[in-house]
Amino acid sequence: MVETELKFQVPDASRKALQRAVATPAAVTTRLRARYHDTPDRCLAAAGFALRLRQEGRVWVQALKGPRSGLAGRLEHEVRLPPGRGVPSVDLSRHGGTPAADGLRAALGADAAALELVFETDVRRTHRVLRVAGAQIELALDIGTLLAAGRRQPIWELEFELKSGPVDALYALATRWVQRHGLWLDVRTKAERGDLLSRGLAVQAPIGAQVPSLHPSMSLDQALRAMVKAALAQALPNAAALAGGVGQAEHLHQLRVGLRRLRSVLKLVAPPQGGPSVDQADQADQAEQAEQAEQAEELAALFRRLGGTRDRDVLASVLLPALAAAGAPSIELPPAAPHEDVAAVLREPPVVTLLLALMATAEDRAPGDAGEQDQGPPIAAMVRRRLTRLDRRLAREAQDFRSLDDEQRHRLRRQIKRLRYGVEATQALWPARSCKRYLAGLAPMQDALGTYNDLQMAGAWLAQSSASDDATWFARGWLAAQREPLVEAAAAALQHWPKAPKAWRAR
């Protein structure tokens, strides 16, 4: 069985009102005590599995949860155990013959006998079922504690689980509660949080780029969902860590990369402005395209809001150490502006609503669903045309690189990123060797222009810095000395670009 659910954290100011909203006369409150097992080297956690024994009232239930299936789905198999005394032992044979069983065996290997208790949870769950737009959705408020290795962590979260009906109803209901109570999205499971707590860690490692699963015969809708899903698989875990106040600079960087990939994907499949859509869409299709365009604009706004903190991180981790190594006097960073509180930004209801809308876009649809449209030619033909136009534009502007001003060079850098993300998002459609060679050709240009952009940003910061004259003049001189070599490196890489083999023409 695939469990489809959305999980949210509840801000302190909303907790009393939320409890009243959940605990209607139809709600039931149950104490749930759970014991999570894994091997000493955490084989199950590494493979995305969770093995749990949970006491529900007087009954024990053994549950196996597999790796995520999509963004809100997860394989799950539960077995209610017969009555008995004491805490039952874990028995893996209870999950035999289920879809997750093979993956469980592969994850454990020869370590099945080494399973041990890793952490526990003790929560009071208040839950009830809502019927909304033809769907049955369980609302569950969990309040309690994670316990591991003598450490404790509070639990205060709300889950929406789709029991039956259309998945769009799940997202619509969750969106209303987000807007009403200020909930913020958290894709981290209790198993993931408990595993971190047991190891004395605050946060998981940042999540990097994910490759979409595409096929040349896919429709536009199918390919769009796959590409959005892959970009969100990178963005959402990093956003959750940052919203939870435990994310680090690299989580922010990977979140911004995921958001940029989302923007690139939405532009890549968007219909031409001022003209018909790819398949002469009717009014419903045009409304969907308008919604995608609006999402792209909202993503751009969010990306810019997160940019100030990212720029400050670059100054702290790259520029200042380089200046110190060159013998520069000490320069202090300016204080962060109030709007650069990344956690607060990612908890805002409009931002959470945007993420939910993108997750809904990425959900798989059954044939015949309203969200499953047969939109024109296969994706490969359309993407090949779009990538060719981007490549030709880049080739034209690359030849005049030395004469471009800083703003034009910045725009060229964005075009290179857009082309790179477009090729990476669709790489499953092209020969692997050609794709790798093409992306390798883009890398030197992007690296040189990225460093050049960092220098420009540092120069703008220095113009407003209150540092001493000696420190300021030293830094300006050092930046000026780096500028020309970077321009030449970028120009040399760009000069050969028009002749570069195109990955999408090889098949």
XYZ file of C-alpha atoms in Angstrom:
507
model
C 0.000 0.000 0.000
C 1.214 3.507 -0.824
C 0.610 5.996 1.975
C 0.030 9.559 0.701
C 0.388 12.221 3.363
C 1.514 15.777 4.021
C 3.221 16.735 7.271
C 3.362 20.200 8.853
C 4.890 21.825 11.904
C 2.700 24.140 13.977
C 3.935 27.555 15.186
C 3.582 28.261 18.895
C 1.065 31.072 18.376
C -1.348 28.766 16.507
C -1.296 25.705 18.744
C -4.304 26.397 20.948
C -6.512 27.359 17.988
C -5.343 24.326 16.041
C -6.105 21.964 18.895
C -9.637 23.328 19.063
C -10.033 22.950 15.291
C -8.887 19.321 15.298
C -10.530 18.122 18.523
C -14.164 18.266 17.436
C -16.698 15.808 18.940
C -15.953 13.443 16.058
C -12.241 13.278 16.890
C -10.569 10.417 18.754
C -7.468 10.765 20.931
C -5.110 7.792 21.243
C -1.810 7.349 22.980
C 0.785 5.912 20.589
C 4.087 4.565 21.844
C 6.445 3.419 19.096
C 9.834 1.689 18.986
C 11.974 2.090 15.853
C 14.593 -0.528 14.992
C 17.665 -0.486 12.749
C 21.125 -2.009 12.499
C 24.052 -0.468 14.427
C 25.317 1.147 11.212
C 21.815 2.346 10.235
C 21.334 0.263 7.057
C 17.572 0.835 7.022
C 17.781 4.600 7.480
C 20.380 4.840 4.696
C 18.022 2.991 2.336
C 14.995 5.098 3.312
C 13.218 2.379 5.350
C 11.637 2.587 8.783
C 10.764 -0.488 10.865
C 8.425 0.257 13.738
C 6.561 -1.479 16.543
C 3.775 0.762 17.822
C 1.363 0.270 20.688
C -2.064 1.589 19.770
C -4.189 1.342 22.888
C -3.821 -2.308 23.897
C -2.769 -3.540 20.458
C 0.748 -3.695 18.999
C 1.212 -3.036 15.271
C 4.410 -3.754 13.349
C 4.894 -1.418 10.371
C 7.413 -1.290 7.564
C 7.680 1.956 5.640
C 9.692 2.024 2.448
C 11.508 4.849 0.645
C 9.455 7.784 -0.592
C 7.347 7.181 -3.683
C 7.075 10.644 -5.173
C 6.864 13.687 -2.926
C 3.993 12.756 -0.591
C 3.778 8.980 -1.075
C 5.491 6.131 0.694
C 5.159 2.343 0.644
C 3.720 1.023 3.894
C 2.766 -2.397 5.229
C 1.217 -2.922 8.683
C 0.531 -6.097 10.640
C -1.657 -6.100 13.770
C -0.202 -8.553 16.256
C -2.241 -10.946 18.404
C -2.727 -10.012 22.076
C 0.135 -10.875 24.372
C 2.081 -9.777 27.391
C 4.955 -7.327 27.268
C 6.605 -5.782 24.233
C 6.656 -8.120 21.212
C 9.829 -8.741 19.238
C 10.365 -7.611 15.658
C 9.763 -10.324 13.050
C 10.683 -9.429 9.450
C 8.749 -12.404 8.054
C 5.539 -10.513 8.851
C 6.203 -8.356 5.766
C 7.003 -11.206 3.402
C 5.461 -10.984 -0.050
C 4.887 -7.221 0.099
C 6.305 -4.702 -2.425
C 8.698 -3.311 0.191
C 10.001 -6.717 1.325
C 12.583 -7.130 -1.452
C 14.011 -3.693 -0.783
C 14.125 -4.445 2.931
C 16.127 -7.628 2.352
C 18.521 -5.789 0.035
C 19.016 -3.025 2.566
C 19.727 -5.395 5.457
C 21.801 -7.993 3.640
C 23.349 -10.243 6.246
C 22.561 -7.802 9.055
C 18.963 -8.832 9.705
C 19.909 -10.406 13.028
C 21.636 -7.214 14.171
C 18.474 -5.132 14.493
C 18.324 -3.075 17.662
C 16.143 -0.421 19.249
C 17.321 2.991 18.003
C 14.752 5.459 19.284
C 11.206 5.731 20.627
C 8.258 8.078 20.321
C 5.503 8.765 22.816
C 2.650 10.871 21.431
C -1.002 11.580 21.936
C -2.708 11.570 18.532
C -5.992 13.399 18.025
C -7.430 12.347 14.692
C -10.590 12.381 12.621
C -11.619 11.786 9.010
C -12.848 14.604 6.783
C -14.815 14.153 3.581
C -13.792 16.800 1.095
C -14.404 17.019 -2.668
C -14.975 13.290 -3.059
C -12.005 12.335 -0.881
C -11.585 10.911 2.603
C -8.674 12.552 4.427
C -7.473 11.738 7.933
C -6.386 14.704 10.003
C -3.953 13.731 12.797
C -2.418 16.040 15.390
C 0.576 14.451 17.159
C 1.873 15.967 20.396
C 4.616 14.194 22.293
C 8.322 13.382 22.448
C 11.148 11.703 20.554
C 13.550 9.792 22.839
C 16.958 8.479 21.794
C 20.271 7.892 23.520
C 19.159 9.853 26.576
C 18.091 12.816 24.433
C 14.585 14.238 24.028
C 12.974 16.281 21.266
C 9.402 17.597 21.244
C 6.851 16.557 18.615
C 4.115 18.984 17.606
C 2.960 18.245 14.067
C -0.149 17.896 11.941
C -0.556 15.261 9.238
C -3.048 15.009 6.386
C -3.313 11.473 4.986
C -5.318 10.650 1.876
C -7.424 7.565 2.564
C -9.352 7.590 -0.718
C -10.330 9.914 -3.529
C -8.487 12.482 -5.702
C -5.096 13.678 -4.525
C -5.942 17.277 -5.467
C -8.417 17.322 -2.569
C -5.554 16.553 -0.172
C -3.552 19.557 -1.354
C -6.580 21.850 -1.405
C -7.513 20.966 2.193
C -3.932 21.303 3.438
C -3.629 24.689 1.739
C -6.689 26.017 3.569
C -5.297 24.903 6.936
C -1.901 26.441 6.115
C -3.519 29.775 5.375
C -5.702 29.602 8.480
C -3.119 28.429 11.038
C 0.275 29.375 9.582
C 1.484 25.761 9.288
C 4.839 25.179 7.610
C 5.751 22.205 5.453
C 8.130 19.601 6.841
C 8.982 16.586 4.676
C 11.161 15.065 7.417
C 9.628 11.929 8.922
C 9.700 10.954 12.587
C 12.033 8.123 11.582
C 14.483 10.548 9.997
C 14.359 12.923 12.943
C 14.707 10.066 15.424
C 17.709 8.636 13.588
C 19.433 12.027 13.718
C 18.642 12.390 17.415
C 20.055 8.930 18.153
C 23.339 9.951 16.501
C 23.484 13.342 18.176
C 23.039 15.213 14.888
C 20.854 18.253 14.256
C 20.336 17.967 10.524
C 20.739 15.654 7.550
C 23.294 16.368 4.845
C 22.081 18.752 2.117
C 20.263 17.130 -0.805
C 21.734 17.728 -4.267
C 20.287 17.551 -7.772
C 17.939 14.692 -8.708
C 17.659 13.380 -12.291
C 14.091 13.211 -13.708
C 12.863 9.928 -15.165
C 11.879 10.804 -18.749
C 11.111 8.912 -21.942
C 11.064 10.381 -25.475
C 7.419 9.372 -25.988
C 6.178 11.183 -22.860
C 3.555 13.887 -23.277
C 4.242 17.432 -22.155
C 2.198 16.936 -18.974
C 3.955 13.716 -18.025
C 7.412 15.181 -18.586
C 6.554 18.375 -16.727
C 5.454 16.396 -13.672
C 8.619 14.287 -13.715
C 10.874 17.341 -13.984
C 9.037 19.319 -11.307
C 9.093 16.269 -9.024
C 12.874 15.906 -9.393
C 13.497 19.593 -8.681
C 11.240 19.480 -5.606
C 13.004 16.338 -4.372
C 16.082 18.544 -4.106
C 14.379 21.706 -2.825
C 11.935 20.418 -0.191
C 14.286 18.556 2.221
C 16.675 21.515 2.231
C 13.772 23.925 2.768
C 12.512 21.820 5.692
C 15.923 21.901 7.387
C 16.135 25.676 6.969
C 12.545 26.285 8.105
C 13.284 24.145 11.165
C 16.185 26.410 12.075
C 18.867 23.718 11.681
C 19.867 24.248 8.041
C 23.320 25.496 7.091
C 24.782 27.522 4.218
C 24.945 24.502 1.896
C 21.271 23.698 2.544
C 20.441 27.219 1.385
C 22.641 26.857 -1.676
C 21.019 23.555 -2.654
C 17.547 24.985 -2.028
C 18.273 27.900 -4.356
C 19.642 25.511 -6.996
C 16.435 23.460 -6.715
C 14.318 26.602 -7.091
C 16.332 27.701 -10.122
C 15.841 24.256 -11.654
C 12.108 24.600 -11.079
C 12.082 27.970 -12.821
C 14.099 26.578 -15.729
C 11.732 23.627 -16.117
C 8.630 25.834 -16.134
C 10.213 28.093 -18.776
C 11.394 25.149 -20.834
C 7.877 23.745 -21.320
C 5.964 27.051 -21.346
C 4.087 27.974 -24.550
C 5.478 30.917 -26.565
C 4.308 34.287 -25.251
C 1.679 35.915 -27.370
C 1.037 32.765 -29.361
C -0.915 29.518 -29.141
C 0.045 26.831 -26.715
C 1.813 23.698 -27.820
C -1.416 21.864 -28.619
C -3.880 24.725 -29.281
C -5.149 24.342 -25.735
C -8.673 25.208 -24.749
C -9.542 27.657 -21.989
C -8.909 25.129 -19.212
C -5.438 24.418 -20.555
C -4.723 28.135 -20.891
C -5.748 28.662 -17.267
C -3.302 25.931 -16.238
C -0.540 27.577 -18.275
C -1.318 30.945 -16.675
C -1.029 29.283 -13.264
C 2.374 27.849 -14.199
C 3.530 31.297 -15.337
C 2.376 32.759 -12.020
C 4.219 30.026 -10.124
C 7.387 30.846 -12.083
C 7.079 34.503 -11.046
C 6.509 33.564 -7.401
C 9.526 31.254 -7.508
C 11.642 34.101 -8.903
C 10.496 36.376 -6.060
C 11.294 33.699 -3.461
C 14.676 33.089 -5.065
C 15.532 36.790 -4.792
C 14.447 36.943 -1.146
C 16.814 34.093 -0.315
C 19.644 35.671 -2.320
C 20.754 38.203 0.288
C 21.593 35.518 2.816
C 23.297 33.399 0.161
C 25.451 36.382 -0.936
C 26.421 37.001 2.666
C 27.393 33.328 3.049
C 29.615 33.607 -0.056
C 31.314 36.680 1.383
C 31.918 34.911 4.696
C 33.057 31.533 3.329
C 34.897 32.530 0.129
C 35.823 36.192 -0.119
C 36.962 36.952 3.433
C 39.197 33.831 3.708
C 40.747 34.663 0.307
C 41.437 38.228 1.394
C 42.921 37.039 4.682
C 45.187 34.587 2.823
C 46.362 37.503 0.645
C 47.295 39.487 3.757
C 44.336 41.881 3.876
C 43.465 43.741 7.067
C 40.383 42.414 8.854
C 36.999 43.294 7.344
C 33.755 42.636 9.178
C 30.529 41.697 7.436
C 27.529 43.988 7.850
C 24.714 42.636 10.037
C 22.101 40.564 8.248
C 18.978 42.461 7.285
C 15.699 41.436 9.007
C 14.199 40.076 5.779
C 17.113 37.646 5.477
C 15.665 35.368 8.167
C 15.426 32.343 5.890
C 13.464 30.224 8.381
C 10.798 32.936 8.708
C 10.546 33.323 4.932
C 10.064 29.582 4.381
C 7.370 29.420 7.070
C 5.234 32.157 5.515
C 1.814 30.849 4.343
C 2.200 32.230 0.761
C 5.533 30.406 0.411
C 4.124 27.151 1.839
C 1.086 27.514 -0.441
C 3.398 27.871 -3.454
C 5.316 24.723 -2.514
C 2.065 22.778 -2.091
C 0.827 23.957 -5.494
C 4.059 22.762 -7.113
C 3.794 19.418 -5.302
C 0.249 19.037 -6.615
C 1.535 19.755 -10.141
C 4.053 16.948 -9.765
C 1.559 14.303 -8.591
C 1.078 11.326 -10.917
C -2.317 11.155 -12.593
C -4.315 8.138 -13.668
C -5.302 8.065 -17.364
C -8.496 10.026 -17.827
C -7.985 12.272 -14.775
C -8.708 15.949 -15.215
C -5.023 16.673 -14.618
C -3.882 14.255 -17.319
C -4.032 16.032 -20.659
C -2.759 14.724 -23.984
C -0.758 17.786 -24.877
C 0.531 17.637 -28.422
C 3.761 16.090 -29.676
C 6.104 14.034 -27.509
C 8.298 16.029 -25.160
C 11.579 15.236 -26.953
C 10.628 17.099 -30.134
C 9.569 20.245 -28.292
C 12.540 20.291 -25.928
C 14.978 19.802 -28.808
C 13.646 22.979 -30.443
C 13.799 24.958 -27.190
C 17.350 23.869 -26.360
C 18.507 24.665 -29.896
C 17.185 28.229 -29.611
C 18.867 28.713 -26.219
C 22.130 27.323 -27.547
C 22.124 29.589 -30.618
C 21.399 32.679 -28.533
C 24.277 31.802 -26.216
C 26.603 31.278 -29.189
C 25.754 34.713 -30.616
C 26.350 36.586 -27.365
C 29.451 34.562 -26.522
C 31.381 36.017 -29.454
C 31.097 39.567 -28.073
C 31.828 38.701 -24.465
C 34.778 41.064 -23.995
C 32.698 44.051 -25.110
C 29.735 43.276 -22.834
C 29.089 45.332 -19.725
C 28.624 43.739 -16.307
C 24.846 43.557 -16.555
C 25.054 41.822 -19.943
C 27.610 39.369 -18.594
C 25.316 38.635 -15.649
C 22.451 37.980 -18.059
C 24.690 35.691 -20.119
C 25.534 33.752 -16.966
C 21.832 33.244 -16.272
C 21.340 31.974 -19.839
C 24.142 29.454 -19.378
C 22.540 28.212 -16.165
C 19.165 27.947 -17.840
C 20.662 25.942 -20.698
C 22.575 23.704 -18.301
C 19.525 22.992 -16.156
C 17.442 22.343 -19.260
C 19.923 19.756 -20.537
C 20.306 18.167 -17.089
C 16.534 17.961 -16.602
C 16.096 16.200 -19.958
C 19.318 14.195 -20.047
C 17.401 10.911 -20.014
C 16.214 11.797 -23.538
C 19.712 12.122 -25.034
C 22.762 9.827 -25.372
C 24.615 9.823 -22.062
C 28.084 10.368 -23.540
C 27.009 13.313 -25.693
C 25.153 14.844 -22.764
C 28.162 14.523 -20.468
C 30.444 16.102 -23.073
C 28.073 19.003 -23.667
C 27.660 19.757 -19.949
C 31.427 19.530 -19.468
C 31.766 22.258 -22.096
C 29.369 24.512 -20.195
C 31.140 24.073 -16.844
C 34.222 26.292 -17.440
C 32.049 29.153 -18.683
C 29.671 28.911 -15.754
C 32.504 28.622 -13.227
C 34.345 31.654 -14.579
C 31.213 33.768 -14.822
C 30.054 32.613 -11.382
C 33.313 33.691 -9.783
C 33.164 36.949 -11.747
C 29.655 37.547 -10.412
C 30.855 36.902 -6.857
C 33.565 39.532 -7.360
C 30.998 42.036 -8.623
C 28.808 41.340 -5.601
C 31.807 41.758 -3.299
C 32.683 45.050 -4.973
C 29.153 46.353 -4.443
C 29.347 45.341 -0.802
C 32.705 47.083 -0.352
C 31.216 50.281 -1.725
C 28.830 50.283 1.258
C 31.239 48.827 3.827
C 32.304 50.748 6.915
C 35.691 49.013 6.956
C 38.885 51.035 7.506
C 40.495 52.734 4.509
C 43.461 50.334 4.481
C 41.231 47.291 4.475
C 38.905 48.733 1.849
C 41.673 49.779 -0.540
C 43.482 46.470 -0.166
C 40.283 44.537 -0.920
C 39.441 46.708 -3.927
C 42.925 46.263 -5.339
C 42.779 42.504 -4.827
C 39.373 42.282 -6.523
C 40.596 44.362 -9.471
C 43.566 42.024 -9.917
C 41.229 39.000 -10.129
C 38.887 40.567 -12.651
C 40.847 40.457 -15.911
C 42.033 36.834 -15.645
C 38.442 35.749 -15.058
C 37.219 37.712 -18.078
C 39.868 36.063 -20.242
C 39.098 32.592 -18.889
C 35.409 33.037 -19.636
C 36.115 34.507 -23.087
C 38.404 31.594 -23.985
C 35.771 29.054 -22.976
C 33.011 30.932 -24.804
C 35.060 31.310 -27.992
C 34.882 27.593 -28.731
C 31.233 27.239 -27.824
C 29.542 27.569 -31.263
C 31.393 24.452 -32.466
C 30.489 22.338 -29.447
C 28.514 19.141 -30.335
C 24.899 19.375 -29.209
C 23.758 16.598 -26.924
C 20.200 16.585 -28.310
C 21.284 16.194 -31.951
C 23.143 12.936 -31.481
C 20.045 10.717 -31.685
